[in-house]
XYZ file of N, CA and C in Angstrom:
249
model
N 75.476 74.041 112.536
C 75.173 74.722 113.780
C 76.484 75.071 114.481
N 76.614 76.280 114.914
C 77.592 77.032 115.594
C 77.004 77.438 117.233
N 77.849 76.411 117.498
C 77.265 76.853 119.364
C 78.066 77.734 120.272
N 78.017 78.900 120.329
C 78.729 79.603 121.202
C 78.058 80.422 122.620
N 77.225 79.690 122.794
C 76.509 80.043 123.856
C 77.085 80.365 124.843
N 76.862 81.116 126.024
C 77.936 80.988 127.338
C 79.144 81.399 126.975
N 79.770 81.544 126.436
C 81.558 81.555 126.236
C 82.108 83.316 126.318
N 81.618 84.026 126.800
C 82.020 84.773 126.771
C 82.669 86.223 126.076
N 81.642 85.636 124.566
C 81.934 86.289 123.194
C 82.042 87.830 123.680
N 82.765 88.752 122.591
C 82.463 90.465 122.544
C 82.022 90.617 121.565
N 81.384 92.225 121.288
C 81.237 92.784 120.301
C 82.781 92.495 119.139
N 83.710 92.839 119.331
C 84.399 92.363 118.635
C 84.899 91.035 118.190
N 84.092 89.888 119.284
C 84.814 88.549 118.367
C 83.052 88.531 117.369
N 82.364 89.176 117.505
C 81.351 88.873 117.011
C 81.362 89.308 115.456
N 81.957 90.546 115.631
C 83.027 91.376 114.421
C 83.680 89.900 113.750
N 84.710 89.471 114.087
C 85.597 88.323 113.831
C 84.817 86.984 113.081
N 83.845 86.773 113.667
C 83.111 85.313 113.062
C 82.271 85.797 112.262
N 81.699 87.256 111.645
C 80.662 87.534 111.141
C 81.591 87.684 110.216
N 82.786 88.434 110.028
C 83.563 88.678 108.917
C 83.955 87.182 108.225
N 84.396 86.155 108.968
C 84.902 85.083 108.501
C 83.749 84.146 107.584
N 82.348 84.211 108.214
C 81.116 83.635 107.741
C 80.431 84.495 106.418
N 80.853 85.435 106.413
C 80.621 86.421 105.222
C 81.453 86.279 103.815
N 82.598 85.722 104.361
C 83.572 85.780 103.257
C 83.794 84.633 102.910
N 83.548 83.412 103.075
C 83.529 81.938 102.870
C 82.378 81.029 102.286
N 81.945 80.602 101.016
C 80.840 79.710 101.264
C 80.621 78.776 102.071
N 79.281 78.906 102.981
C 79.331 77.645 103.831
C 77.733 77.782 104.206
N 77.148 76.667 104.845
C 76.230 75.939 104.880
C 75.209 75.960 106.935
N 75.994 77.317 106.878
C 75.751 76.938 108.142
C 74.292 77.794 108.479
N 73.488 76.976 109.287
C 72.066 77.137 109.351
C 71.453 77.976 110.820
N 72.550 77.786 111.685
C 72.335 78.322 113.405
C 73.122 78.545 113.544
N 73.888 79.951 114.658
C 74.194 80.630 115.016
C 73.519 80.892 116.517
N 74.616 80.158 117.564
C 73.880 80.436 118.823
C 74.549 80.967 119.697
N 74.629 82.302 120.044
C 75.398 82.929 120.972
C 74.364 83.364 122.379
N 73.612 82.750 122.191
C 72.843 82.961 123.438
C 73.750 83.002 125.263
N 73.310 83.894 126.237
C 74.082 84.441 127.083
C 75.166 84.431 127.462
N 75.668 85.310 126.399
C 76.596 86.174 126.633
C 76.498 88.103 126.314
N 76.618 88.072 128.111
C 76.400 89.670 128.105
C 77.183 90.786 127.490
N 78.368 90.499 126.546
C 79.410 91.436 126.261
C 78.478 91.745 124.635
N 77.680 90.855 124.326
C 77.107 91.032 122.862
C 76.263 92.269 123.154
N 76.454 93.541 122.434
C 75.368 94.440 122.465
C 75.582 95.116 120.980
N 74.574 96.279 121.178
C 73.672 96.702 119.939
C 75.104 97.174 119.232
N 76.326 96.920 119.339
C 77.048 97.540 118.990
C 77.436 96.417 117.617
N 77.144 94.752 118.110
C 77.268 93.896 117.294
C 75.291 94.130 116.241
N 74.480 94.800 116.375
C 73.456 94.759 115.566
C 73.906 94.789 113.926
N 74.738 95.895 113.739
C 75.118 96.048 112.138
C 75.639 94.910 111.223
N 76.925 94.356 112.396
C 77.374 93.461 112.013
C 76.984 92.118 111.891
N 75.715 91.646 112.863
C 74.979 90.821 112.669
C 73.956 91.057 111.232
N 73.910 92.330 111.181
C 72.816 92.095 109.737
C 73.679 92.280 108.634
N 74.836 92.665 108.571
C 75.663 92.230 107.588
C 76.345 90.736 107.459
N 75.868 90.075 108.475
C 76.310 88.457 108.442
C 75.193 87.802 107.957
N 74.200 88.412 107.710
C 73.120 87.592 107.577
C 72.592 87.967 105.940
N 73.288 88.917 105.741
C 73.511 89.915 104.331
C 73.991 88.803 103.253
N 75.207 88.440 103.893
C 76.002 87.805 103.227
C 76.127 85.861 103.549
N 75.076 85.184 104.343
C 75.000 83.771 104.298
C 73.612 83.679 103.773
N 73.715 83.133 102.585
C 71.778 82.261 101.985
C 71.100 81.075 103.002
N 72.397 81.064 103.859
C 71.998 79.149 104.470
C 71.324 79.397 105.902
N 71.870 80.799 106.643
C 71.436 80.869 108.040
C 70.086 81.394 108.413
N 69.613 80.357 108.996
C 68.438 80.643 109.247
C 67.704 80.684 110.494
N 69.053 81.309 111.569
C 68.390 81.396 113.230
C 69.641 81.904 113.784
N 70.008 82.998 114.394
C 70.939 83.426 115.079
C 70.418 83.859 116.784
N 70.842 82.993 117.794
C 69.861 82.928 118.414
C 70.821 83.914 119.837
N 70.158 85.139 120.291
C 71.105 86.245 120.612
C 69.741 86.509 122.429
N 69.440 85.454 122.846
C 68.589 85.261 124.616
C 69.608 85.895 125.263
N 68.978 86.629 125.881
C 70.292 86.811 127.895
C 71.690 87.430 126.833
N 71.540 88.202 125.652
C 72.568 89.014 125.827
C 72.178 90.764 125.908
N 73.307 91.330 125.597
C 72.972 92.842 126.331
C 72.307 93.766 125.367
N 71.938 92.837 123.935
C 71.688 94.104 123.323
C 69.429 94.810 123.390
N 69.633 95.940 123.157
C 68.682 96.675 123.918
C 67.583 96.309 122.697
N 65.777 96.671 123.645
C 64.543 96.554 122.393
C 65.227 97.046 121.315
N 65.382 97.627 121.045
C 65.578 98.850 120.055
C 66.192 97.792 118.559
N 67.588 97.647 119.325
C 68.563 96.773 118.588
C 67.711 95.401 118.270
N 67.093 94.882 118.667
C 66.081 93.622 118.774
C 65.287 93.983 117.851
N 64.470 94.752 117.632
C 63.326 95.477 116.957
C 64.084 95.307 115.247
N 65.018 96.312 115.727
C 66.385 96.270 114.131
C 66.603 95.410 113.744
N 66.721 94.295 114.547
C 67.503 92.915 113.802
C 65.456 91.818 113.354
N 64.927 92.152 113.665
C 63.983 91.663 113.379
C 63.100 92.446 111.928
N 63.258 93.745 112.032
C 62.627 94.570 110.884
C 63.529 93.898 109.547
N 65.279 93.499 109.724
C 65.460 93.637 108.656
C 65.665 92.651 107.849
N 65.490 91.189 108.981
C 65.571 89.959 107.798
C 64.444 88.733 108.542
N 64.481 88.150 107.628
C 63.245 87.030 108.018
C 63.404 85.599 108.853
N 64.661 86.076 109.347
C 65.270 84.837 110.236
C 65.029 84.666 111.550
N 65.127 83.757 111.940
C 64.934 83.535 113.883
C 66.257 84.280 114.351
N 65.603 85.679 115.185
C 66.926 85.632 116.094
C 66.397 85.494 117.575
């Protein structure tokens, strides 16, 4: 479990930990960036390419941030995980 709740993440550190979790085997099961408002639909791609590339994660949990239905809708159509 990765707790980054609150902290103030961007679209680009979101860039940063999705690239690093993509390219490493590892075991990690949650992903919690819950409110933080700088996360928007701009991190959607890159969230489903993080989720592309970990077998283990199975909840990326994205409450009280900025990204729109739309982007929500997207990240739910395309994998079978809790976000």
């Amino acid at each position: 479990h990765v707790a980054l709740a609150n902290t103030g993440i961007t679209d680009h550190g979101v860039e940063i930990l999705a690239n690093a979790l993509g390219s490493t085997k590892n075991f990690l099961r949650c992903l919690d960036l819950r409110s933080n408002a700088s996360i928007t639909d701009t991190s959607v791609e890159v969230l489903l390419q993080m989720v592309d590339n970990n077998e283990t994660l199975s909840a990326c949990r994205l409450d009280n941030c900025s990204i729109s239905p739309e982007g929500r809708e997207r990240l739910r159509e395309a994998k079978s995980i809790t976000w």
